[in-house]
Amino acid sequence: MTQQRHLKSGSGKTAMQDHISMRANILQADIGTASKARRITKQTSQRLWNRVEAIRKASDRLAAKQGFLSAAERASYDRQLDAIALQLCK
């Protein structure tokens, strides 16, 4: 989770959005791996996957509307993704 927060991504206006998108990709891959390893149920996997996708879509919509994500918005989305990552680490 800490490593995900420090991912380097694009530059300029889209850097914040790129960061959220990259974290979502990594989390969804981790969810798939945990499901295949049977560390989480298929139902839990689907629920977590959908939460990550909802966060990605919300950040995409906001970035499209405003043309960027602010640092505060990125922090808010990061906290939501952190909560999902914590569930995978249990």
mmCIF file of C-alpha atoms in Angstrom:
data_model
loop_
_atom_site.group_PDB
_atom_site.id
_atom_site.type_symbol
_atom_site.label_atom_id
_atom_site.label_comp_id
_atom_site.label_asym_id
_atom_site.label_seq_id
_atom_site.Cartn_x
_atom_site.Cartn_y
_atom_site.Cartn_z
ATOM 1 C CA MET A 1 0.000 0.000 0.000
ATOM 2 C CA THR A 2 2.782 2.450 0.898
ATOM 3 C CA GLN A 3 4.548 1.587 -2.333
ATOM 4 C CA GLN A 4 1.393 2.281 -4.314
ATOM 5 C CA ARG A 5 1.082 5.773 -2.829
ATOM 6 C CA HIS A 6 4.544 6.660 -4.127
ATOM 7 C CA LEU A 7 4.007 5.579 -7.718
ATOM 8 C CA LYS A 8 5.366 7.997 -10.266
ATOM 9 C CA SER A 9 3.063 8.691 -13.150
ATOM 10 C CA GLY A 10 2.500 11.227 -15.918
ATOM 11 C CA SER A 11 3.168 14.902 -15.562
ATOM 12 C CA GLY A 12 1.173 18.084 -15.725
ATOM 13 C CA LYS A 13 -2.606 18.146 -15.445
ATOM 14 C CA THR A 14 -3.091 14.395 -15.703
ATOM 15 C CA ALA A 15 -0.492 13.260 -13.156
ATOM 16 C CA MET A 16 -3.012 12.996 -10.335
ATOM 17 C CA GLN A 17 -5.479 11.083 -12.505
ATOM 18 C CA ASP A 18 -2.731 8.795 -13.826
ATOM 19 C CA HIS A 19 -1.776 7.971 -10.245
ATOM 20 C CA ILE A 20 -5.322 6.926 -9.321
ATOM 21 C CA SER A 21 -5.688 4.890 -12.505
ATOM 22 C CA MET A 22 -2.378 3.090 -11.936
ATOM 23 C CA ARG A 23 -3.286 2.290 -8.319
ATOM 24 C CA ALA A 24 -6.678 0.974 -9.443
ATOM 25 C CA ASN A 25 -4.984 -1.291 -12.011
ATOM 26 C CA ILE A 26 -2.597 -2.668 -9.398
ATOM 27 C CA LEU A 27 -5.360 -3.222 -6.850
ATOM 28 C CA GLN A 28 -7.547 -5.016 -9.365
ATOM 29 C CA ALA A 29 -4.625 -7.279 -10.275
ATOM 30 C CA ASP A 30 -4.029 -7.964 -6.571
ATOM 31 C CA ILE A 31 -7.719 -8.751 -6.094
ATOM 32 C CA GLY A 32 -7.566 -11.228 -8.974
ATOM 33 C CA THR A 33 -4.454 -12.864 -7.536
ATOM 34 C CA ALA A 34 -6.008 -13.137 -4.057
ATOM 35 C CA SER A 35 -9.134 -14.669 -5.553
ATOM 36 C CA LYS A 36 -7.194 -17.222 -7.590
ATOM 37 C CA ALA A 37 -5.165 -18.133 -4.498
ATOM 38 C CA ARG A 38 -8.486 -18.525 -2.644
ATOM 39 C CA ARG A 39 -7.468 -16.012 0.019
ATOM 40 C CA ILE A 40 -10.776 -14.227 -0.625
ATOM 41 C CA THR A 41 -14.088 -15.544 -1.883
ATOM 42 C CA LYS A 42 -15.389 -14.869 -5.371
ATOM 43 C CA GLN A 43 -18.118 -12.716 -3.825
ATOM 44 C CA THR A 44 -15.573 -10.624 -1.896
ATOM 45 C CA SER A 45 -13.412 -10.396 -4.996
ATOM 46 C CA GLN A 46 -16.311 -9.068 -7.072
ATOM 47 C CA ARG A 47 -17.318 -6.583 -4.364
ATOM 48 C CA LEU A 48 -13.769 -5.205 -4.014
ATOM 49 C CA TRP A 49 -13.276 -5.116 -7.796
ATOM 50 C CA ASN A 50 -16.512 -3.122 -8.181
ATOM 51 C CA ARG A 51 -15.471 -0.668 -5.453
ATOM 52 C CA VAL A 52 -12.138 -0.052 -7.188
ATOM 53 C CA GLU A 53 -13.893 0.411 -10.521
ATOM 54 C CA ALA A 54 -16.359 2.876 -8.968
ATOM 55 C CA ILE A 55 -13.462 4.920 -7.585
ATOM 56 C CA ARG A 56 -11.730 4.883 -10.967
ATOM 57 C CA LYS A 57 -14.884 6.025 -12.767
ATOM 58 C CA ALA A 58 -15.601 8.756 -10.217
ATOM 59 C CA SER A 59 -12.070 10.135 -10.553
ATOM 60 C CA ASP A 60 -12.269 9.919 -14.352
ATOM 61 C CA ARG A 61 -15.565 11.840 -14.369
ATOM 62 C CA LEU A 62 -14.226 14.509 -12.034
ATOM 63 C CA ALA A 63 -10.992 14.880 -14.012
ATOM 64 C CA ALA A 64 -12.962 15.158 -17.269
ATOM 65 C CA LYS A 65 -15.305 17.746 -15.778
ATOM 66 C CA GLN A 66 -12.588 19.905 -14.205
ATOM 67 C CA GLY A 67 -9.714 19.022 -16.513
ATOM 68 C CA PHE A 68 -7.604 17.835 -13.552
ATOM 69 C CA LEU A 69 -7.671 16.314 -10.065
ATOM 70 C CA SER A 70 -6.520 18.455 -7.163
ATOM 71 C CA ALA A 71 -4.146 17.153 -4.509
ATOM 72 C CA ALA A 72 -7.027 17.002 -2.024
ATOM 73 C CA GLU A 73 -9.165 14.979 -4.438
ATOM 74 C CA ARG A 74 -6.277 12.613 -5.111
ATOM 75 C CA ALA A 75 -5.773 12.196 -1.347
ATOM 76 C CA SER A 76 -9.451 11.360 -0.916
ATOM 77 C CA TYR A 77 -9.345 8.717 -3.663
ATOM 78 C CA ASP A 78 -6.067 7.379 -2.224
ATOM 79 C CA ARG A 79 -7.729 6.897 1.181
ATOM 80 C CA GLN A 80 -10.554 4.956 -0.445
ATOM 81 C CA LEU A 81 -8.090 2.753 -2.314
ATOM 82 C CA ASP A 82 -6.056 2.303 0.897
ATOM 83 C CA ALA A 83 -9.145 0.928 2.635
ATOM 84 C CA ILE A 84 -9.544 -1.679 -0.092
ATOM 85 C CA ALA A 85 -5.836 -2.556 0.004
ATOM 86 C CA LEU A 86 -6.070 -3.059 3.775
ATOM 87 C CA GLN A 87 -8.853 -5.597 3.263
ATOM 88 C CA LEU A 88 -6.579 -7.576 0.946
ATOM 89 C CA CYS A 89 -3.751 -7.518 3.489
ATOM 90 C CA LYS A 90 -5.852 -9.109 6.247
#
